[in-house]
Amino acid sequence: MIERILAKRIVPVVVLDDVESAEPLAEALLAGGLDIMEITFRTAAAEESIRRIASRFPEILVGAGTLLNDDQVKRAADAGSQFGLAPGLNPATIAAAQNAGLTFSPGVMTPSEVEQAMSLGCTLLKFFPAEAAGGVKMLKSLAGPYAHTGVKFCPTGGISPANLADYLSLPVVAAIGGSWMVDKKLVNAGNWTEITRLTKQALAAAAAV
Ligand code: 3PG
């Protein structure tokens, strides 16, 4: 599972207002070469969107983001999510994900949170909010004491084509997350060709690292 999440090294962070956008968006990402989606539990459309993508696109690894409590974890898992993420570290949410058999990355931004996440059995951690929390410089500092443990980070928050290579060049970074190629305005306007173009551009930039 982790191998698949990390293969392309880019996780699009999606906010869907309308469940009818889910399938055309999945097609636009596939056309751009990306077979992974994080659908955030920030909208009422998230759960049904995950259900539709999981059943219609078995080739896509679909996950749920912004999982803030055990109820959302259960609903995300029942809808067919194959992985889950949260912006922060909540032991109850981690326990719910482990009970549901859901591969889960909690969010961290301090050494104490990294250690707490590791002690709860998590090894792939979302570093959020990446740019605001010190970005590449902070990740290099965290790599000092923690890289030898095998822990890896998926930074998210403020990542764009301008800085994604800086992040992906760090050995401690497994993948990056970002919303720019699935911008809400593009999704709501049904601008699938632009989403495909931005996806191809992002993958090319990642492949060049
Ligand atoms: C997230 O939830 O991971 C962030 O909202 C995505 O951050 P971005 O919009 O800055 O890419």
PDB file of N, CA and C and ligand atoms in Angstrom, residues 13 15 38 40 42 66 87 126 128 156-160 177-180, ligand 1:
ATOM      1  N   VAL A  13      -4.626  16.677  -3.191  1.00  0.00           N
ATOM      2  CA  VAL A  13      -5.539  16.879  -2.053  1.00  0.00           C
ATOM      3  C   VAL A  13      -6.812  17.538  -2.592  1.00  0.00           C
ATOM      4  N   VAL A  15     -10.857  18.726  -2.566  1.00  0.00           N
ATOM      5  CA  VAL A  15     -12.041  19.165  -1.815  1.00  0.00           C
ATOM      6  C   VAL A  15     -13.201  19.180  -2.805  1.00  0.00           C
ATOM      7  N   GLU A  38      -6.499  11.900  -2.652  1.00  0.00           N
ATOM      8  CA  GLU A  38      -6.914  12.090  -1.255  1.00  0.00           C
ATOM      9  C   GLU A  38      -8.155  12.974  -1.303  1.00  0.00           C
ATOM     10  N   THR A  40     -10.822  14.928   0.809  1.00  0.00           N
ATOM     11  CA  THR A  40     -10.893  15.418   2.190  1.00  0.00           C
ATOM     12  C   THR A  40     -12.325  15.375   2.719  1.00  0.00           C
ATOM     13  N   ARG A  42     -13.994  17.287   4.279  1.00  0.00           N
ATOM     14  CA  ARG A  42     -14.350  18.659   4.661  1.00  0.00           C
ATOM     15  C   ARG A  42     -15.696  19.045   4.082  1.00  0.00           C
ATOM     16  N   THR A  66      -8.266  14.710   6.067  1.00  0.00           N
ATOM     17  CA  THR A  66      -8.944  15.519   7.091  1.00  0.00           C
ATOM     18  C   THR A  66      -9.861  14.649   7.957  1.00  0.00           C
ATOM     19  N   PRO A  87      -4.767  16.209   9.524  1.00  0.00           N
ATOM     20  CA  PRO A  87      -3.839  17.342   9.649  1.00  0.00           C
ATOM     21  C   PRO A  87      -3.053  17.308  10.956  1.00  0.00           C
ATOM     22  N   LYS A 126       2.287  12.846   7.849  1.00  0.00           N
ATOM     23  CA  LYS A 126       2.016  14.069   7.106  1.00  0.00           C
ATOM     24  C   LYS A 126       2.708  15.209   7.853  1.00  0.00           C
ATOM     25  N   PHE A 128       2.524  18.895   8.301  1.00  0.00           N
ATOM     26  CA  PHE A 128       1.533  19.929   7.991  1.00  0.00           C
ATOM     27  C   PHE A 128       1.502  20.981   9.088  1.00  0.00           C
ATOM     28  N   THR A 156       2.693  18.695   3.275  1.00  0.00           N
ATOM     29  CA  THR A 156       1.513  19.259   2.607  1.00  0.00           C
ATOM     30  C   THR A 156       1.245  20.640   3.193  1.00  0.00           C
ATOM     31  N   GLY A 157       0.778  21.522   2.342  1.00  0.00           N
ATOM     32  CA  GLY A 157       0.451  22.873   2.811  1.00  0.00           C
ATOM     33  C   GLY A 157       1.437  23.869   2.231  1.00  0.00           C
ATOM     34  N   GLY A 158       1.030  24.522   1.151  1.00  0.00           N
ATOM     35  CA  GLY A 158       1.904  25.524   0.533  1.00  0.00           C
ATOM     36  C   GLY A 158       2.851  24.972  -0.508  1.00  0.00           C
ATOM     37  N   ILE A 159       2.648  23.712  -0.921  1.00  0.00           N
ATOM     38  CA  ILE A 159       3.544  23.141  -1.932  1.00  0.00           C
ATOM     39  C   ILE A 159       2.970  23.416  -3.322  1.00  0.00           C
ATOM     40  N   SER A 160       3.872  23.731  -4.241  1.00  0.00           N
ATOM     41  CA  SER A 160       3.473  24.135  -5.594  1.00  0.00           C
ATOM     42  C   SER A 160       4.551  23.663  -6.568  1.00  0.00           C
ATOM     43  N   GLY A 177       2.041  16.333  -0.795  1.00  0.00           N
ATOM     44  CA  GLY A 177       0.620  16.503  -1.075  1.00  0.00           C
ATOM     45  C   GLY A 177       0.355  17.935  -1.473  1.00  0.00           C
ATOM     46  N   GLY A 178      -0.651  18.133  -2.302  1.00  0.00           N
ATOM     47  CA  GLY A 178      -0.975  19.502  -2.687  1.00  0.00           C
ATOM     48  C   GLY A 178      -2.304  19.570  -3.401  1.00  0.00           C
ATOM     49  N   SER A 179      -2.862  20.774  -3.367  1.00  0.00           N
ATOM     50  CA  SER A 179      -4.186  20.951  -3.973  1.00  0.00           C
ATOM     51  C   SER A 179      -4.140  21.712  -5.287  1.00  0.00           C
ATOM     52  N   TRP A 180      -2.933  22.212  -5.670  1.00  0.00           N
ATOM     53  CA  TRP A 180      -2.938  23.145  -6.801  1.00  0.00           C
ATOM     54  C   TRP A 180      -3.419  22.500  -8.105  1.00  0.00           C
TER      55      TRP A 180
HETATM   56  C1  3PG B   1      -4.127  19.874   3.134  1.00  0.00           C
HETATM   57  O1  3PG B   1      -5.179  19.696   3.635  1.00  0.00           O
HETATM   58  O2  3PG B   1      -3.268  18.998   3.109  1.00  0.00           O
HETATM   59  C2  3PG B   1      -3.859  21.243   2.607  1.00  0.00           C
HETATM   60  O3  3PG B   1      -5.016  22.024   2.677  1.00  0.00           O
HETATM   61  C3  3PG B   1      -3.353  21.256   1.217  1.00  0.00           C
HETATM   62  O4  3PG B   1      -2.555  22.351   1.192  1.00  0.00           O
HETATM   63  P1  3PG B   1      -2.435  23.258  -0.114  1.00  0.00           P
HETATM   64  O5  3PG B   1      -3.828  23.672  -0.452  1.00  0.00           O
HETATM   65  O6  3PG B   1      -1.557  24.400   0.321  1.00  0.00           O
HETATM   66  O7  3PG B   1      -1.807  22.419  -1.192  1.00  0.00           O
END
